[in-house]
XYZ file of C-alpha atoms in Angstrom:
322
model
C -18.971 -16.885 15.249
C -21.966 -14.609 15.037
C -20.081 -12.013 13.014
C -20.014 -14.386 10.071
C -23.705 -15.156 10.200
C -25.408 -11.966 11.349
C -26.567 -11.241 7.795
C -28.402 -14.532 7.428
C -31.890 -13.989 6.080
C -34.875 -15.440 7.941
C -36.571 -18.526 6.567
C -39.515 -17.299 4.465
C -41.502 -18.802 1.562
C -39.530 -16.557 -0.785
C -36.215 -17.747 0.664
C -37.289 -21.378 0.354
C -38.350 -20.760 -3.242
C -34.996 -19.173 -4.108
C -33.105 -22.065 -2.570
C -35.177 -24.682 -4.378
C -34.710 -22.880 -7.711
C -30.940 -22.858 -7.221
C -31.042 -26.525 -6.206
C -32.928 -27.492 -9.382
C -30.479 -25.515 -11.530
C -27.528 -27.141 -9.759
C -29.008 -30.622 -10.197
C -29.661 -30.046 -13.916
C -26.159 -28.709 -14.519
C -24.586 -31.667 -12.718
C -26.808 -34.100 -14.629
C -25.450 -32.818 -17.950
C -21.775 -33.241 -17.013
C -21.289 -36.606 -18.833
C -22.344 -34.912 -22.074
C -19.990 -31.936 -21.763
C -16.617 -33.631 -22.017
C -15.620 -32.679 -18.458
C -13.430 -35.278 -16.748
C -16.014 -37.321 -14.755
C -13.556 -38.463 -12.064
C -12.922 -34.841 -11.103
C -16.642 -34.089 -10.738
C -17.323 -37.297 -8.792
C -14.472 -36.546 -6.423
C -15.727 -32.978 -6.008
C -19.259 -34.235 -5.268
C -17.969 -36.501 -2.492
C -16.043 -33.649 -0.898
C -18.986 -31.295 -1.418
C -21.191 -33.646 0.615
C -18.477 -33.818 3.274
C -18.244 -30.017 3.383
C -22.047 -29.690 3.615
C -22.053 -32.129 6.545
C -19.300 -30.119 8.224
C -21.183 -26.887 7.548
C -24.235 -28.321 9.306
C -22.146 -28.498 12.473
C -20.183 -25.249 12.313
C -22.384 -23.034 10.166
C -25.639 -23.796 11.968
C -24.506 -25.232 15.298
C -21.473 -23.010 15.880
C -19.212 -26.005 16.632
C -15.802 -26.024 14.948
C -14.540 -29.586 14.509
C -10.951 -30.272 13.489
C -11.588 -34.006 13.255
C -14.166 -34.617 10.549
C -11.634 -36.608 8.559
C -12.088 -39.470 11.038
C -15.675 -39.992 9.851
C -14.692 -39.818 6.184
C -11.791 -42.232 6.635
C -13.569 -44.646 8.988
C -16.516 -45.060 6.624
C -14.105 -45.475 3.720
C -12.102 -48.215 5.437
C -15.191 -50.090 6.642
C -16.918 -49.904 3.257
C -13.739 -50.966 1.458
C -13.238 -53.923 3.815
C -16.878 -54.981 3.434
C -16.680 -54.799 -0.350
C -13.326 -56.517 -0.843
C -13.097 -59.012 2.033
C -16.740 -59.740 2.828
C -17.768 -59.438 -0.840
C -20.901 -57.479 0.041
C -22.880 -55.736 -2.731
C -22.311 -51.961 -3.124
C -25.503 -50.865 -1.344
C -24.647 -52.949 1.750
C -21.036 -51.760 1.630
C -22.264 -48.164 1.782
C -24.544 -49.005 4.715
C -21.630 -50.596 6.588
C -19.604 -47.395 6.160
C -22.515 -45.216 7.269
C -23.124 -47.424 10.310
C -19.449 -47.232 11.273
C -19.459 -43.430 11.005
C -22.693 -43.297 13.021
C -21.210 -45.431 15.828
C -18.007 -43.371 15.829
C -19.942 -40.086 15.972
C -21.908 -41.358 18.985
C -18.714 -42.172 20.870
C -16.696 -39.090 19.921
C -19.708 -36.810 20.304
C -20.337 -38.066 23.834
C -16.715 -37.315 24.714
C -16.366 -33.905 23.058
C -19.762 -32.208 23.052
C -19.586 -31.164 26.710
C -16.753 -28.777 25.897
C -17.045 -25.483 24.057
C -14.928 -23.285 21.813
C -11.308 -24.202 21.269
C -11.534 -27.038 23.797
C -14.154 -28.798 21.673
C -12.018 -28.289 18.552
C -8.881 -29.662 20.198
C -10.688 -32.742 21.521
C -12.005 -33.582 18.041
C -8.508 -33.108 16.613
C -6.998 -35.363 19.296
C -9.593 -38.083 18.696
C -9.026 -37.885 14.954
C -5.260 -38.257 15.342
C -5.764 -41.147 17.756
C -7.775 -42.970 15.097
C -5.145 -42.117 12.488
C -2.461 -43.969 14.449
C -4.844 -46.857 15.158
C -5.538 -47.242 11.435
C -1.820 -46.979 10.727
C -1.215 -50.114 12.832
C -4.492 -52.031 12.330
C -4.079 -55.163 10.170
C -7.301 -54.727 8.181
C -6.257 -51.275 6.876
C -2.902 -52.568 5.513
C -1.075 -49.589 7.005
C 0.416 -47.101 4.577
C -0.566 -49.254 1.587
C -4.261 -48.907 2.335
C -6.978 -51.098 0.839
C -6.444 -51.212 -2.916
C -8.365 -52.657 -5.847
C -11.828 -52.346 -4.339
C -14.464 -54.000 -6.570
C -17.215 -51.658 -7.698
C -19.828 -54.342 -8.390
C -23.476 -53.885 -9.341
C -25.706 -51.573 -7.318
C -28.951 -53.432 -6.448
C -27.782 -56.089 -8.900
C -28.688 -53.799 -11.805
C -26.360 -50.808 -12.152
C -22.823 -51.707 -13.231
C -20.598 -49.294 -11.317
C -17.565 -50.195 -13.421
C -19.082 -48.030 -16.167
C -18.043 -44.396 -15.559
C -21.374 -42.882 -16.589
C -23.394 -45.226 -14.373
C -21.046 -44.609 -11.453
C -21.309 -40.870 -11.980
C -25.094 -40.853 -11.745
C -25.037 -43.102 -8.661
C -22.613 -40.713 -6.940
C -24.699 -37.741 -8.082
C -27.866 -39.351 -6.701
C -26.102 -39.967 -3.379
C -24.879 -36.379 -3.225
C -28.312 -34.921 -4.024
C -29.990 -37.179 -1.451
C -27.502 -36.141 1.233
C -27.788 -32.482 0.251
C -31.598 -32.564 0.443
C -31.443 -34.230 3.850
C -29.139 -31.488 5.137
C -31.401 -28.866 3.558
C -34.401 -30.376 5.345
C -32.569 -30.470 8.676
C -31.542 -26.828 8.377
C -35.091 -25.683 7.575
C -36.766 -27.779 10.283
C -37.654 -26.731 13.851
C -34.524 -28.588 14.933
C -32.468 -26.442 12.578
C -34.017 -23.265 13.943
C -33.056 -24.288 17.482
C -29.512 -24.967 16.276
C -29.318 -21.449 14.854
C -30.592 -20.041 18.149
C -27.897 -21.968 20.039
C -25.269 -20.676 17.618
C -26.319 -17.070 18.087
C -26.944 -17.054 21.845
C -26.695 -20.323 23.759
C -27.466 -18.869 27.232
C -30.715 -17.420 25.879
C -31.632 -20.771 24.313
C -31.022 -22.434 27.680
C -33.201 -19.836 29.398
C -36.018 -20.742 26.980
C -35.884 -24.334 28.201
C -33.879 -26.007 25.438
C -31.372 -28.678 26.434
C -28.633 -27.343 24.218
C -26.157 -30.177 24.819
C -28.659 -32.668 23.419
C -29.274 -30.555 20.320
C -25.539 -30.116 19.727
C -24.936 -33.832 20.264
C -27.598 -34.734 17.701
C -26.135 -32.209 15.244
C -22.703 -33.772 15.761
C -24.049 -37.275 15.119
C -25.934 -36.189 11.991
C -22.890 -34.346 10.671
C -20.548 -37.268 11.347
C -22.917 -39.806 9.782
C -23.357 -37.735 6.618
C -19.585 -37.271 6.437
C -19.350 -41.061 6.594
C -21.803 -41.318 3.697
C -19.425 -39.141 1.677
C -16.536 -41.419 2.616
C -18.457 -44.524 1.555
C -19.255 -42.985 -1.840
C -15.654 -41.903 -2.316
C -14.496 -45.530 -2.085
C -16.244 -46.344 -5.377
C -14.708 -43.328 -7.091
C -11.094 -43.805 -5.977
C -11.290 -47.635 -5.584
C -9.054 -47.413 -2.536
C -9.110 -46.390 1.114
C -5.954 -44.819 2.517
C -4.576 -42.919 5.485
C -4.898 -39.668 3.540
C -8.607 -39.557 4.296
C -7.985 -39.828 8.063
C -5.114 -37.365 8.296
C -5.573 -34.008 10.042
C -4.817 -32.178 6.782
C -8.063 -33.562 5.331
C -9.996 -31.941 8.189
C -8.186 -28.697 7.382
C -9.212 -28.923 3.727
C -12.859 -29.301 4.730
C -12.606 -26.153 6.846
C -11.030 -24.369 3.868
C -13.797 -25.497 1.493
C -16.508 -24.264 3.833
C -14.915 -20.882 4.492
C -14.121 -20.212 0.836
C -17.645 -21.101 -0.274
C -19.491 -19.419 2.560
C -19.945 -20.432 6.179
C -23.582 -20.885 7.170
C -24.884 -20.901 3.585
C -26.659 -23.776 1.844
C -24.646 -23.871 -1.371
C -21.373 -22.358 -0.153
C -19.693 -25.658 0.796
C -20.522 -27.090 -2.639
C -18.876 -24.153 -4.419
C -15.925 -24.226 -2.022
C -15.386 -27.952 -2.578
C -15.385 -27.560 -6.362
C -12.935 -24.643 -6.125
C -10.461 -26.510 -3.914
C -10.688 -29.817 -5.819
C -10.329 -27.968 -9.135
C -7.141 -26.324 -7.887
C -5.738 -29.674 -6.775
C -6.692 -31.276 -10.088
C -5.595 -28.628 -12.565
C -2.628 -27.203 -10.653
C -1.088 -30.588 -9.861
C 1.826 -29.774 -12.161
C 3.055 -27.192 -9.641
C 3.755 -29.916 -7.071
C 4.006 -28.684 -3.495
C 3.282 -25.130 -4.654
C -0.403 -26.081 -4.870
C -0.600 -25.760 -1.081
C 0.969 -22.309 -1.258
C -1.486 -21.234 -3.961
C -4.392 -22.549 -1.889
C -3.138 -20.600 1.104
C -2.852 -17.410 -0.943
C -6.380 -17.819 -2.317
C -7.673 -18.466 1.199
C -6.031 -15.268 2.479
C -7.529 -13.280 -0.398
C -10.990 -14.737 0.281
C -10.769 -13.943 3.985
C -9.686 -10.363 3.296
C -12.062 -9.585 0.418
C -14.939 -12.070 0.806
C -15.613 -12.135 4.531
C -18.790 -14.174 4.033
C -17.306 -16.478 1.393
C -18.088 -16.516 -2.330
C -21.720 -17.599 -2.036
C -22.201 -15.609 1.157
C -21.173 -12.380 -0.557
C -23.441 -13.083 -3.543
C -26.383 -13.821 -1.245
C -25.702 -10.662 0.775
C -25.436 -8.488 -2.320
C -28.703 -9.695 -3.853
C -30.412 -10.118 -0.456
C -31.249 -13.712 -1.290
C -31.017 -16.877 0.759
C -28.414 -19.214 -0.741
């Protein structure tokens, strides 16, 4: 894993300044989307997956832990939020909190089981746990099986913001994405984040310095899973349904693809990767099953020509932290 991150620049005031400038530019560009004529549903969907990819990148890009089961956090939060909104008739803000709490509880349980293993064993355990939940949700009465939970009411956020209006919903989703992104940014640039990077690069040396690496990795897993759940809770308002698609192993594979295409271990790489993959799915839908083939071809090209990902190569070329 170190070969993909050995060009990472150290955290300096200049690096922090560059990252904040890019963040402000990104936020301004996203804020102007409703006035550009771009299909808002596409951007909202991309923002949800971008937050999911950023949460996944926190675990693999900075903790060195490859999870093949992050779809279980996305799908679990989606189902719980959808059930709370439609059956319990909770307001949107409480529905989101229910989904986040469910993802948090699930990450505690699955993290406790899987974090003691390393490498491919950790990855296979997360995949097995994710598939176990998939079959549970397939049979559970409250998920309605293959039909999923449909017709989820959007309601009024805090009793003020009418989420049935596309523009209002867009800015609520954007605010959620930016809040989650800033939280991940703060985690990465904190002392905790620096220890995570040390564990990623050389875990035995981190242990020799007195760090309890399993505890740091467990906390990173819980944070990543909870933030992935936040993305799943937001996605419910965009799609107005919760289905088995979000829990399937292929969703975990797409998150890996987004992160690698954008740039593993970079701040903005997962965002770019998510927009690239979602754009292909949106605008190449007319090709049917060939979309998967096209995605695979693009992934191969990126791996062969952009070893660090799109953003990673740009950051390496300009010697900037992105």
